[in-house]
């Protein structure tokens, strides 16, 4: 197994749960979903299942979790264990961050997306009707156990979801991650994210925002199509759009745009906008993005690498959108 900071990656990693739970935790609330593999919890515990899908990623779900924690008798010394995909770790992490003003949480991600992104770094949150992940907290987990055995039965669409985030990491470092075995590739993605988070833990400098490369359009697309696109599928489109926008602004050349398209395609992902989208609606949704400083704000590639760029002209955004493939 590979250990990066407080993250363990490898076959059988979930068996390490006993060693990473806080020593003083007498009770554990396990937040999960139907159909998610169980974990062996070596303390008195209660399993709390939440609904599947983004429709349940809400403040109402967080309230219900906290009420369940209270009825179970969870104290500030106890712990939450989140077992599931990115939606579970986001919601359970936010509930842990707010219950008793913060109790320990351990993530056991069961999807590729969770292992390379959602469970790492301490970002938690839920959606509002106006946008994705608009309410949340920064609450680092005590530990993350990425058990790659859990990926053996992962549906193909969930693989694509994780591959969208993996593709992003190619452009944050220049690494060719496709040359690495899967466990090493996951661990390398984790190491990249851990390093960025350590350099900007509270999102004060803009460096941490680079982890949202491709996400401004991606989040807008998810809302616009009522989550018929999965997150990684939307990120794949967002990466190509971000490259086209950077080219429109003179930050990168056509060869670099083509490199984005090549990496996305190499992961078996599509960069085609869904049919029937309204450009004005996408602009409105992107203007609500949580990275917004003033005006439309994007993470864009350029001579100095990937960085946060504010005040982007809407006309340039429209031009870039027009260059994305359509059905």
PDB file of C-alpha atoms in Angstrom:
ATOM      1  CA  UNK A   1       0.000   0.000   0.000  1.00  0.00           C
ATOM      2  CA  UNK A   2       1.029   3.612  -0.592  1.00  0.00           C
ATOM      3  CA  UNK A   3       0.674   6.318   2.063  1.00  0.00           C
ATOM      4  CA  UNK A   4       0.495  10.007   1.148  1.00  0.00           C
ATOM      5  CA  UNK A   5       0.066  12.281   4.156  1.00  0.00           C
ATOM      6  CA  UNK A   6      -3.032  10.851   5.929  1.00  0.00           C
ATOM      7  CA  UNK A   7      -4.223   8.985   2.816  1.00  0.00           C
ATOM      8  CA  UNK A   8      -3.650   5.253   2.345  1.00  0.00           C
ATOM      9  CA  UNK A   9      -4.005   3.811  -1.175  1.00  0.00           C
ATOM     10  CA  UNK A  10      -4.021   0.136  -2.068  1.00  0.00           C
ATOM     11  CA  UNK A  11      -5.797  -3.206  -2.017  1.00  0.00           C
ATOM     12  CA  UNK A  12      -7.399  -3.871   1.368  1.00  0.00           C
ATOM     13  CA  UNK A  13      -6.848  -0.340   2.724  1.00  0.00           C
ATOM     14  CA  UNK A  14     -10.234  -0.305   4.482  1.00  0.00           C
ATOM     15  CA  UNK A  15      -8.906  -2.912   6.906  1.00  0.00           C
ATOM     16  CA  UNK A  16      -6.812  -0.105   8.431  1.00  0.00           C
ATOM     17  CA  UNK A  17      -9.920   1.620   9.840  1.00  0.00           C
ATOM     18  CA  UNK A  18      -9.262   0.524  13.425  1.00  0.00           C
ATOM     19  CA  UNK A  19      -5.838   2.168  13.385  1.00  0.00           C
ATOM     20  CA  UNK A  20      -7.030   5.556  12.076  1.00  0.00           C
ATOM     21  CA  UNK A  21     -10.097   6.149  14.250  1.00  0.00           C
ATOM     22  CA  UNK A  22      -9.479   8.663  17.058  1.00  0.00           C
ATOM     23  CA  UNK A  23      -8.375   6.814  20.190  1.00  0.00           C
ATOM     24  CA  UNK A  24     -11.071   8.449  22.323  1.00  0.00           C
ATOM     25  CA  UNK A  25     -13.984   7.738  19.986  1.00  0.00           C
ATOM     26  CA  UNK A  26     -16.495   5.502  21.805  1.00  0.00           C
ATOM     27  CA  UNK A  27     -19.172   5.666  19.103  1.00  0.00           C
ATOM     28  CA  UNK A  28     -19.029   5.882  15.318  1.00  0.00           C
ATOM     29  CA  UNK A  29     -21.731   7.000  12.894  1.00  0.00           C
ATOM     30  CA  UNK A  30     -21.260   5.335   9.514  1.00  0.00           C
ATOM     31  CA  UNK A  31     -22.776   7.406   6.694  1.00  0.00           C
ATOM     32  CA  UNK A  32     -23.332   5.418   3.527  1.00  0.00           C
ATOM     33  CA  UNK A  33     -25.890   4.487   0.836  1.00  0.00           C
ATOM     34  CA  UNK A  34     -27.759   1.383  -0.257  1.00  0.00           C
ATOM     35  CA  UNK A  35     -25.602  -0.911  -2.374  1.00  0.00           C
ATOM     36  CA  UNK A  36     -22.278   0.407  -1.042  1.00  0.00           C
ATOM     37  CA  UNK A  37     -19.899  -2.270   0.345  1.00  0.00           C
ATOM     38  CA  UNK A  38     -19.827  -2.472   4.118  1.00  0.00           C
ATOM     39  CA  UNK A  39     -16.753  -1.848   6.254  1.00  0.00           C
ATOM     40  CA  UNK A  40     -15.785  -3.517   9.521  1.00  0.00           C
ATOM     41  CA  UNK A  41     -16.159  -0.850  12.230  1.00  0.00           C
ATOM     42  CA  UNK A  42     -14.361  -1.879  15.445  1.00  0.00           C
ATOM     43  CA  UNK A  43     -16.384   0.397  17.774  1.00  0.00           C
ATOM     44  CA  UNK A  44     -20.075   0.599  18.720  1.00  0.00           C
ATOM     45  CA  UNK A  45     -21.666   2.167  15.660  1.00  0.00           C
ATOM     46  CA  UNK A  46     -24.848   3.071  13.859  1.00  0.00           C
ATOM     47  CA  UNK A  47     -25.261   2.993  10.085  1.00  0.00           C
ATOM     48  CA  UNK A  48     -27.089   5.972   8.567  1.00  0.00           C
ATOM     49  CA  UNK A  49     -28.046   5.667   4.899  1.00  0.00           C
ATOM     50  CA  UNK A  50     -28.703   8.692   2.731  1.00  0.00           C
ATOM     51  CA  UNK A  51     -30.358   8.919  -0.672  1.00  0.00           C
ATOM     52  CA  UNK A  52     -28.503   8.386  -3.928  1.00  0.00           C
ATOM     53  CA  UNK A  53     -27.890  11.226  -6.373  1.00  0.00           C
ATOM     54  CA  UNK A  54     -27.363  14.977  -6.335  1.00  0.00           C
ATOM     55  CA  UNK A  55     -31.022  15.558  -5.437  1.00  0.00           C
ATOM     56  CA  UNK A  56     -30.119  14.400  -1.922  1.00  0.00           C
ATOM     57  CA  UNK A  57     -27.000  16.546  -1.632  1.00  0.00           C
ATOM     58  CA  UNK A  58     -28.865  19.197   0.343  1.00  0.00           C
ATOM     59  CA  UNK A  59     -29.023  21.031   3.646  1.00  0.00           C
ATOM     60  CA  UNK A  60     -32.057  18.889   4.498  1.00  0.00           C
ATOM     61  CA  UNK A  61     -29.878  15.768   4.316  1.00  0.00           C
ATOM     62  CA  UNK A  62     -27.259  17.391   6.549  1.00  0.00           C
ATOM     63  CA  UNK A  63     -29.966  18.280   9.082  1.00  0.00           C
ATOM     64  CA  UNK A  64     -31.250  14.713   9.094  1.00  0.00           C
ATOM     65  CA  UNK A  65     -27.716  13.353   9.601  1.00  0.00           C
ATOM     66  CA  UNK A  66     -27.063  15.679  12.531  1.00  0.00           C
ATOM     67  CA  UNK A  67     -30.361  14.723  14.136  1.00  0.00           C
ATOM     68  CA  UNK A  68     -29.462  11.047  13.766  1.00  0.00           C
ATOM     69  CA  UNK A  69     -26.046  11.735  15.296  1.00  0.00           C
ATOM     70  CA  UNK A  70     -27.747  13.402  18.255  1.00  0.00           C
ATOM     71  CA  UNK A  71     -30.236  10.573  18.808  1.00  0.00           C
ATOM     72  CA  UNK A  72     -27.383   8.080  18.675  1.00  0.00           C
ATOM     73  CA  UNK A  73     -25.582  10.037  21.378  1.00  0.00           C
ATOM     74  CA  UNK A  74     -22.578  11.057  19.318  1.00  0.00           C
ATOM     75  CA  UNK A  75     -20.304  13.429  21.259  1.00  0.00           C
ATOM     76  CA  UNK A  76     -17.498  15.745  20.240  1.00  0.00           C
ATOM     77  CA  UNK A  77     -15.036  12.955  21.091  1.00  0.00           C
ATOM     78  CA  UNK A  78     -16.691  10.484  18.705  1.00  0.00           C
ATOM     79  CA  UNK A  79     -16.335  10.096  14.937  1.00  0.00           C
ATOM     80  CA  UNK A  80     -18.120   9.869  11.599  1.00  0.00           C
ATOM     81  CA  UNK A  81     -17.014   7.394   8.933  1.00  0.00           C
ATOM     82  CA  UNK A  82     -18.161   8.184   5.383  1.00  0.00           C
ATOM     83  CA  UNK A  83     -18.323   5.128   3.117  1.00  0.00           C
ATOM     84  CA  UNK A  84     -19.285   5.817  -0.485  1.00  0.00           C
ATOM     85  CA  UNK A  85     -18.652   8.067  -3.443  1.00  0.00           C
ATOM     86  CA  UNK A  86     -18.001  11.793  -3.597  1.00  0.00           C
ATOM     87  CA  UNK A  87     -21.574  12.709  -2.754  1.00  0.00           C
ATOM     88  CA  UNK A  88     -21.362  10.721   0.504  1.00  0.00           C
ATOM     89  CA  UNK A  89     -17.998  12.157   1.578  1.00  0.00           C
ATOM     90  CA  UNK A  90     -19.130  15.703   0.720  1.00  0.00           C
ATOM     91  CA  UNK A  91     -22.353  15.460   2.726  1.00  0.00           C
ATOM     92  CA  UNK A  92     -21.017  13.409   5.629  1.00  0.00           C
ATOM     93  CA  UNK A  93     -17.965  15.647   5.851  1.00  0.00           C
ATOM     94  CA  UNK A  94     -20.145  18.759   6.027  1.00  0.00           C
ATOM     95  CA  UNK A  95     -22.336  17.173   8.703  1.00  0.00           C
ATOM     96  CA  UNK A  96     -19.220  16.265  10.706  1.00  0.00           C
ATOM     97  CA  UNK A  97     -17.879  19.805  10.301  1.00  0.00           C
ATOM     98  CA  UNK A  98     -21.050  21.331  11.740  1.00  0.00           C
ATOM     99  CA  UNK A  99     -22.230  18.812  14.365  1.00  0.00           C
ATOM    100  CA  UNK A 100     -20.982  19.996  17.781  1.00  0.00           C
ATOM    101  CA  UNK A 101     -19.001  22.554  15.730  1.00  0.00           C
ATOM    102  CA  UNK A 102     -16.840  19.778  14.361  1.00  0.00           C
ATOM    103  CA  UNK A 103     -16.130  16.114  15.060  1.00  0.00           C
ATOM    104  CA  UNK A 104     -13.600  13.769  13.475  1.00  0.00           C
ATOM    105  CA  UNK A 105     -14.403  12.194  10.120  1.00  0.00           C
ATOM    106  CA  UNK A 106     -12.709   9.348   8.266  1.00  0.00           C
ATOM    107  CA  UNK A 107     -13.443   8.842   4.579  1.00  0.00           C
ATOM    108  CA  UNK A 108     -13.555   5.446   2.898  1.00  0.00           C
ATOM    109  CA  UNK A 109     -14.220   6.389  -0.748  1.00  0.00           C
ATOM    110  CA  UNK A 110     -15.655   3.574  -2.846  1.00  0.00           C
ATOM    111  CA  UNK A 111     -15.403   5.233  -6.274  1.00  0.00           C
ATOM    112  CA  UNK A 112     -12.471   6.398  -8.366  1.00  0.00           C
ATOM    113  CA  UNK A 113     -13.770   9.982  -8.222  1.00  0.00           C
ATOM    114  CA  UNK A 114     -13.854   9.837  -4.439  1.00  0.00           C
ATOM    115  CA  UNK A 115     -10.332   8.438  -4.240  1.00  0.00           C
ATOM    116  CA  UNK A 116      -8.634  10.997  -6.493  1.00  0.00           C
ATOM    117  CA  UNK A 117     -10.646  14.073  -5.590  1.00  0.00           C
ATOM    118  CA  UNK A 118     -13.786  14.305  -3.464  1.00  0.00           C
ATOM    119  CA  UNK A 119     -12.484  12.598  -0.320  1.00  0.00           C
ATOM    120  CA  UNK A 120      -9.135  14.409  -0.358  1.00  0.00           C
ATOM    121  CA  UNK A 121      -8.392  17.888   0.970  1.00  0.00           C
ATOM    122  CA  UNK A 122     -11.255  18.569   3.359  1.00  0.00           C
ATOM    123  CA  UNK A 123     -13.708  20.354   1.060  1.00  0.00           C
ATOM    124  CA  UNK A 124     -17.258  19.487   2.030  1.00  0.00           C
ATOM    125  CA  UNK A 125     -20.583  20.866   0.896  1.00  0.00           C
ATOM    126  CA  UNK A 126     -24.060  20.596  -0.510  1.00  0.00           C
ATOM    127  CA  UNK A 127     -25.969  22.087  -3.408  1.00  0.00           C
ATOM    128  CA  UNK A 128     -28.562  24.828  -3.645  1.00  0.00           C
ATOM    129  CA  UNK A 129     -31.072  25.128  -6.494  1.00  0.00           C
ATOM    130  CA  UNK A 130     -28.951  28.074  -7.672  1.00  0.00           C
ATOM    131  CA  UNK A 131     -25.716  26.129  -7.954  1.00  0.00           C
ATOM    132  CA  UNK A 132     -23.481  23.222  -6.992  1.00  0.00           C
ATOM    133  CA  UNK A 133     -21.536  23.081  -3.718  1.00  0.00           C
ATOM    134  CA  UNK A 134     -22.489  26.630  -2.755  1.00  0.00           C
ATOM    135  CA  UNK A 135     -22.778  25.813   0.965  1.00  0.00           C
ATOM    136  CA  UNK A 136     -20.026  23.957   2.768  1.00  0.00           C
ATOM    137  CA  UNK A 137     -17.004  23.998   5.022  1.00  0.00           C
ATOM    138  CA  UNK A 138     -13.315  23.168   4.938  1.00  0.00           C
ATOM    139  CA  UNK A 139     -12.996  20.207   7.313  1.00  0.00           C
ATOM    140  CA  UNK A 140      -9.967  17.931   6.785  1.00  0.00           C
ATOM    141  CA  UNK A 141     -10.612  14.241   7.442  1.00  0.00           C
ATOM    142  CA  UNK A 142      -8.569  12.458  10.108  1.00  0.00           C
ATOM    143  CA  UNK A 143      -7.693   9.862   7.479  1.00  0.00           C
ATOM    144  CA  UNK A 144      -8.712   8.620   4.035  1.00  0.00           C
ATOM    145  CA  UNK A 145      -8.619   4.921   3.117  1.00  0.00           C
ATOM    146  CA  UNK A 146      -8.626   4.347  -0.652  1.00  0.00           C
ATOM    147  CA  UNK A 147      -9.177   0.604  -0.958  1.00  0.00           C
ATOM    148  CA  UNK A 148      -8.647  -0.206  -4.630  1.00  0.00           C
ATOM    149  CA  UNK A 149     -10.330  -3.611  -4.149  1.00  0.00           C
ATOM    150  CA  UNK A 150     -13.588  -1.635  -4.059  1.00  0.00           C
ATOM    151  CA  UNK A 151     -13.104  -0.598  -7.686  1.00  0.00           C
ATOM    152  CA  UNK A 152     -13.413  -4.162  -9.005  1.00  0.00           C
ATOM    153  CA  UNK A 153     -17.185  -3.883  -9.459  1.00  0.00           C
ATOM    154  CA  UNK A 154     -17.321  -0.169 -10.299  1.00  0.00           C
ATOM    155  CA  UNK A 155     -19.782   0.507 -13.163  1.00  0.00           C
ATOM    156  CA  UNK A 156     -18.289   1.854 -16.386  1.00  0.00           C
ATOM    157  CA  UNK A 157     -19.944   5.236 -15.970  1.00  0.00           C
ATOM    158  CA  UNK A 158     -18.365   5.625 -12.518  1.00  0.00           C
ATOM    159  CA  UNK A 159     -14.957   4.903 -14.060  1.00  0.00           C
ATOM    160  CA  UNK A 160     -15.575   7.731 -16.543  1.00  0.00           C
ATOM    161  CA  UNK A 161     -16.566   9.971 -13.663  1.00  0.00           C
ATOM    162  CA  UNK A 162     -13.209   9.387 -11.975  1.00  0.00           C
ATOM    163  CA  UNK A 163     -11.298   9.638 -15.232  1.00  0.00           C
ATOM    164  CA  UNK A 164     -12.586  13.184 -15.737  1.00  0.00           C
ATOM    165  CA  UNK A 165     -10.846  14.235 -12.533  1.00  0.00           C
ATOM    166  CA  UNK A 166      -7.737  12.212 -13.384  1.00  0.00           C
ATOM    167  CA  UNK A 167      -7.487  14.005 -16.719  1.00  0.00           C
ATOM    168  CA  UNK A 168      -7.428  17.320 -14.840  1.00  0.00           C
ATOM    169  CA  UNK A 169      -4.270  16.368 -12.978  1.00  0.00           C
ATOM    170  CA  UNK A 170      -2.336  15.987 -16.244  1.00  0.00           C
ATOM    171  CA  UNK A 171      -2.521  19.766 -16.699  1.00  0.00           C
ATOM    172  CA  UNK A 172      -1.675  20.727 -13.126  1.00  0.00           C
ATOM    173  CA  UNK A 173       1.747  19.083 -13.272  1.00  0.00           C
ATOM    174  CA  UNK A 174       2.492  17.968 -16.824  1.00  0.00           C
ATOM    175  CA  UNK A 175       2.685  14.337 -15.659  1.00  0.00           C
ATOM    176  CA  UNK A 176       1.656  11.598 -18.064  1.00  0.00           C
ATOM    177  CA  UNK A 177      -0.415   9.674 -15.550  1.00  0.00           C
ATOM    178  CA  UNK A 178      -1.564   7.134 -18.143  1.00  0.00           C
ATOM    179  CA  UNK A 179       1.870   5.482 -17.968  1.00  0.00           C
ATOM    180  CA  UNK A 180       1.360   4.538 -14.300  1.00  0.00           C
ATOM    181  CA  UNK A 181      -0.335   1.441 -12.825  1.00  0.00           C
ATOM    182  CA  UNK A 182      -3.725   2.256 -11.315  1.00  0.00           C
ATOM    183  CA  UNK A 183      -2.684   2.300  -7.634  1.00  0.00           C
ATOM    184  CA  UNK A 184       0.313   4.518  -8.446  1.00  0.00           C
ATOM    185  CA  UNK A 185      -1.853   6.778 -10.593  1.00  0.00           C
ATOM    186  CA  UNK A 186      -4.368   7.244  -7.781  1.00  0.00           C
ATOM    187  CA  UNK A 187      -1.554   7.911  -5.311  1.00  0.00           C
ATOM    188  CA  UNK A 188       0.000  10.473  -7.678  1.00  0.00           C
ATOM    189  CA  UNK A 189      -3.332  12.308  -8.010  1.00  0.00           C
ATOM    190  CA  UNK A 190      -3.637  12.293  -4.217  1.00  0.00           C
ATOM    191  CA  UNK A 191      -0.086  13.649  -3.836  1.00  0.00           C
ATOM    192  CA  UNK A 192      -0.776  16.484  -6.293  1.00  0.00           C
ATOM    193  CA  UNK A 193      -3.952  17.485  -4.481  1.00  0.00           C
ATOM    194  CA  UNK A 194      -2.371  17.204  -1.014  1.00  0.00           C
ATOM    195  CA  UNK A 195       0.496  19.487  -2.098  1.00  0.00           C
ATOM    196  CA  UNK A 196      -1.849  22.130  -3.499  1.00  0.00           C
ATOM    197  CA  UNK A 197      -4.092  22.025  -0.419  1.00  0.00           C
ATOM    198  CA  UNK A 198      -1.082  22.325   1.900  1.00  0.00           C
ATOM    199  CA  UNK A 199       0.062  25.438   0.025  1.00  0.00           C
ATOM    200  CA  UNK A 200      -3.379  27.124   0.265  1.00  0.00           C
ATOM    201  CA  UNK A 201      -5.444  25.323   2.929  1.00  0.00           C
ATOM    202  CA  UNK A 202      -8.089  28.043   3.327  1.00  0.00           C
ATOM    203  CA  UNK A 203      -8.319  29.211  -0.316  1.00  0.00           C
ATOM    204  CA  UNK A 204      -6.659  32.544   0.425  1.00  0.00           C
ATOM    205  CA  UNK A 205      -4.124  32.767  -2.415  1.00  0.00           C
ATOM    206  CA  UNK A 206      -6.078  31.312  -5.330  1.00  0.00           C
ATOM    207  CA  UNK A 207      -3.683  28.378  -5.689  1.00  0.00           C
ATOM    208  CA  UNK A 208      -6.202  25.880  -4.346  1.00  0.00           C
ATOM    209  CA  UNK A 209      -8.674  27.053  -6.960  1.00  0.00           C
ATOM    210  CA  UNK A 210      -6.473  25.392  -9.592  1.00  0.00           C
ATOM    211  CA  UNK A 211      -7.909  22.075  -8.385  1.00  0.00           C
ATOM    212  CA  UNK A 212     -11.165  23.274  -9.958  1.00  0.00           C
ATOM    213  CA  UNK A 213      -9.624  23.329 -13.430  1.00  0.00           C
ATOM    214  CA  UNK A 214     -12.428  22.609 -15.885  1.00  0.00           C
ATOM    215  CA  UNK A 215     -15.061  22.835 -13.157  1.00  0.00           C
ATOM    216  CA  UNK A 216     -16.657  26.233 -13.824  1.00  0.00           C
ATOM    217  CA  UNK A 217     -18.422  25.037 -16.951  1.00  0.00           C
ATOM    218  CA  UNK A 218     -18.720  21.516 -15.504  1.00  0.00           C
ATOM    219  CA  UNK A 219     -20.776  22.648 -12.512  1.00  0.00           C
ATOM    220  CA  UNK A 220     -22.938  24.859 -14.746  1.00  0.00           C
ATOM    221  CA  UNK A 221     -23.587  21.915 -17.066  1.00  0.00           C
ATOM    222  CA  UNK A 222     -24.568  19.647 -14.192  1.00  0.00           C
ATOM    223  CA  UNK A 223     -27.174  22.163 -13.026  1.00  0.00           C
ATOM    224  CA  UNK A 224     -28.388  22.956 -16.553  1.00  0.00           C
ATOM    225  CA  UNK A 225     -29.076  19.304 -17.410  1.00  0.00           C
ATOM    226  CA  UNK A 226     -30.423  18.445 -13.945  1.00  0.00           C
ATOM    227  CA  UNK A 227     -27.416  16.168 -13.311  1.00  0.00           C
ATOM    228  CA  UNK A 228     -28.036  13.918 -16.311  1.00  0.00           C
ATOM    229  CA  UNK A 229     -24.292  14.387 -16.830  1.00  0.00           C
ATOM    230  CA  UNK A 230     -22.105  12.820 -14.179  1.00  0.00           C
ATOM    231  CA  UNK A 231     -19.448  15.035 -12.606  1.00  0.00           C
ATOM    232  CA  UNK A 232     -16.435  13.563 -14.390  1.00  0.00           C
ATOM    233  CA  UNK A 233     -18.242  13.643 -17.735  1.00  0.00           C
ATOM    234  CA  UNK A 234     -18.952  17.331 -17.203  1.00  0.00           C
ATOM    235  CA  UNK A 235     -15.348  18.002 -16.139  1.00  0.00           C
ATOM    236  CA  UNK A 236     -14.087  16.441 -19.382  1.00  0.00           C
ATOM    237  CA  UNK A 237     -16.143  18.954 -21.370  1.00  0.00           C
ATOM    238  CA  UNK A 238     -15.046  21.707 -18.989  1.00  0.00           C
ATOM    239  CA  UNK A 239     -11.355  20.937 -19.547  1.00  0.00           C
ATOM    240  CA  UNK A 240     -11.650  21.295 -23.316  1.00  0.00           C
ATOM    241  CA  UNK A 241     -13.736  24.444 -22.905  1.00  0.00           C
ATOM    242  CA  UNK A 242     -11.131  25.925 -20.537  1.00  0.00           C
ATOM    243  CA  UNK A 243      -8.455  25.236 -23.136  1.00  0.00           C
ATOM    244  CA  UNK A 244     -10.519  26.851 -25.903  1.00  0.00           C
ATOM    245  CA  UNK A 245     -11.147  29.879 -23.672  1.00  0.00           C
ATOM    246  CA  UNK A 246      -7.440  30.180 -22.842  1.00  0.00           C
ATOM    247  CA  UNK A 247      -6.666  30.090 -26.561  1.00  0.00           C
ATOM    248  CA  UNK A 248      -9.333  32.712 -27.242  1.00  0.00           C
ATOM    249  CA  UNK A 249      -7.596  34.956 -24.684  1.00  0.00           C
ATOM    250  CA  UNK A 250      -4.175  34.343 -26.239  1.00  0.00           C
ATOM    251  CA  UNK A 251      -2.857  32.412 -23.240  1.00  0.00           C
ATOM    252  CA  UNK A 252      -2.103  29.110 -25.034  1.00  0.00           C
ATOM    253  CA  UNK A 253      -1.733  27.970 -28.648  1.00  0.00           C
ATOM    254  CA  UNK A 254      -3.704  25.504 -30.770  1.00  0.00           C
ATOM    255  CA  UNK A 255      -1.283  22.670 -30.009  1.00  0.00           C
ATOM    256  CA  UNK A 256      -1.985  22.985 -26.295  1.00  0.00           C
ATOM    257  CA  UNK A 257      -5.725  22.921 -26.973  1.00  0.00           C
ATOM    258  CA  UNK A 258      -5.248  19.749 -28.992  1.00  0.00           C
ATOM    259  CA  UNK A 259      -3.294  18.241 -26.094  1.00  0.00           C
ATOM    260  CA  UNK A 260      -6.340  18.785 -23.870  1.00  0.00           C
ATOM    261  CA  UNK A 261      -8.581  17.075 -26.396  1.00  0.00           C
ATOM    262  CA  UNK A 262      -6.098  14.176 -26.697  1.00  0.00           C
ATOM    263  CA  UNK A 263      -5.871  13.555 -22.943  1.00  0.00           C
ATOM    264  CA  UNK A 264      -9.647  13.672 -22.534  1.00  0.00           C
ATOM    265  CA  UNK A 265     -10.095  11.235 -25.425  1.00  0.00           C
ATOM    266  CA  UNK A 266      -7.360   8.946 -24.049  1.00  0.00           C
ATOM    267  CA  UNK A 267      -9.484   8.457 -20.945  1.00  0.00           C
ATOM    268  CA  UNK A 268     -12.446   7.434 -23.093  1.00  0.00           C
ATOM    269  CA  UNK A 269     -14.267  10.684 -22.404  1.00  0.00           C
ATOM    270  CA  UNK A 270     -16.364  12.846 -24.696  1.00  0.00           C
ATOM    271  CA  UNK A 271     -16.054  16.621 -25.037  1.00  0.00           C
ATOM    272  CA  UNK A 272     -19.437  17.226 -26.666  1.00  0.00           C
ATOM    273  CA  UNK A 273     -21.915  19.709 -25.189  1.00  0.00           C
ATOM    274  CA  UNK A 274     -25.354  18.207 -24.547  1.00  0.00           C
ATOM    275  CA  UNK A 275     -28.037  19.228 -27.020  1.00  0.00           C
ATOM    276  CA  UNK A 276     -30.438  22.086 -26.383  1.00  0.00           C
ATOM    277  CA  UNK A 277     -28.365  24.110 -23.932  1.00  0.00           C
ATOM    278  CA  UNK A 278     -28.975  27.839 -23.647  1.00  0.00           C
ATOM    279  CA  UNK A 279     -25.739  29.843 -23.680  1.00  0.00           C
ATOM    280  CA  UNK A 280     -27.227  32.663 -21.608  1.00  0.00           C
ATOM    281  CA  UNK A 281     -28.236  30.173 -18.908  1.00  0.00           C
ATOM    282  CA  UNK A 282     -24.717  28.735 -18.836  1.00  0.00           C
ATOM    283  CA  UNK A 283     -23.246  32.235 -18.463  1.00  0.00           C
ATOM    284  CA  UNK A 284     -25.630  32.952 -15.580  1.00  0.00           C
ATOM    285  CA  UNK A 285     -24.730  29.709 -13.843  1.00  0.00           C
ATOM    286  CA  UNK A 286     -20.994  30.247 -14.346  1.00  0.00           C
ATOM    287  CA  UNK A 287     -21.315  33.751 -12.855  1.00  0.00           C
ATOM    288  CA  UNK A 288     -22.595  32.110  -9.636  1.00  0.00           C
ATOM    289  CA  UNK A 289     -19.583  29.844  -9.341  1.00  0.00           C
ATOM    290  CA  UNK A 290     -17.999  29.889  -5.881  1.00  0.00           C
ATOM    291  CA  UNK A 291     -14.617  30.927  -7.355  1.00  0.00           C
ATOM    292  CA  UNK A 292     -16.028  34.204  -8.657  1.00  0.00           C
ATOM    293  CA  UNK A 293     -13.986  37.235  -7.569  1.00  0.00           C
ATOM    294  CA  UNK A 294     -15.272  39.935  -9.915  1.00  0.00           C
ATOM    295  CA  UNK A 295     -16.956  39.190 -13.190  1.00  0.00           C
ATOM    296  CA  UNK A 296     -16.707  35.754 -14.807  1.00  0.00           C
ATOM    297  CA  UNK A 297     -13.846  33.860 -13.167  1.00  0.00           C
ATOM    298  CA  UNK A 298     -12.117  30.764 -14.518  1.00  0.00           C
ATOM    299  CA  UNK A 299      -9.108  28.561 -13.871  1.00  0.00           C
ATOM    300  CA  UNK A 300      -7.132  28.771 -17.114  1.00  0.00           C
ATOM    301  CA  UNK A 301      -3.931  27.420 -18.583  1.00  0.00           C
ATOM    302  CA  UNK A 302      -1.258  29.873 -19.638  1.00  0.00           C
ATOM    303  CA  UNK A 303       2.477  30.659 -19.822  1.00  0.00           C
ATOM    304  CA  UNK A 304       2.799  30.395 -16.024  1.00  0.00           C
ATOM    305  CA  UNK A 305       0.682  27.239 -15.867  1.00  0.00           C
ATOM    306  CA  UNK A 306      -2.857  26.809 -14.613  1.00  0.00           C
ATOM    307  CA  UNK A 307      -4.073  29.805 -12.571  1.00  0.00           C
ATOM    308  CA  UNK A 308      -7.164  31.738 -11.500  1.00  0.00           C
ATOM    309  CA  UNK A 309      -8.253  34.450 -13.973  1.00  0.00           C
ATOM    310  CA  UNK A 310     -11.003  36.954 -13.061  1.00  0.00           C
ATOM    311  CA  UNK A 311     -12.933  39.480 -15.130  1.00  0.00           C
ATOM    312  CA  UNK A 312     -13.178  37.393 -18.308  1.00  0.00           C
ATOM    313  CA  UNK A 313     -15.176  39.055 -21.103  1.00  0.00           C
ATOM    314  CA  UNK A 314     -18.481  37.212 -21.731  1.00  0.00           C
ATOM    315  CA  UNK A 315     -17.887  37.551 -25.481  1.00  0.00           C
ATOM    316  CA  UNK A 316     -14.743  35.424 -25.151  1.00  0.00           C
ATOM    317  CA  UNK A 317     -16.685  32.836 -23.177  1.00  0.00           C
ATOM    318  CA  UNK A 318     -19.342  32.678 -25.903  1.00  0.00           C
ATOM    319  CA  UNK A 319     -16.658  32.264 -28.567  1.00  0.00           C
ATOM    320  CA  UNK A 320     -15.040  29.401 -26.665  1.00  0.00           C
ATOM    321  CA  UNK A 321     -18.375  27.671 -26.125  1.00  0.00           C
ATOM    322  CA  UNK A 322     -19.040  27.883 -29.845  1.00  0.00           C
ATOM    323  CA  UNK A 323     -15.902  25.818 -30.481  1.00  0.00           C
ATOM    324  CA  UNK A 324     -16.982  22.894 -28.304  1.00  0.00           C
ATOM    325  CA  UNK A 325     -18.369  19.937 -30.231  1.00  0.00           C
ATOM    326  CA  UNK A 326     -22.141  19.622 -30.340  1.00  0.00           C
ATOM    327  CA  UNK A 327     -24.358  16.639 -31.214  1.00  0.00           C
TER     328      UNK A 327
END
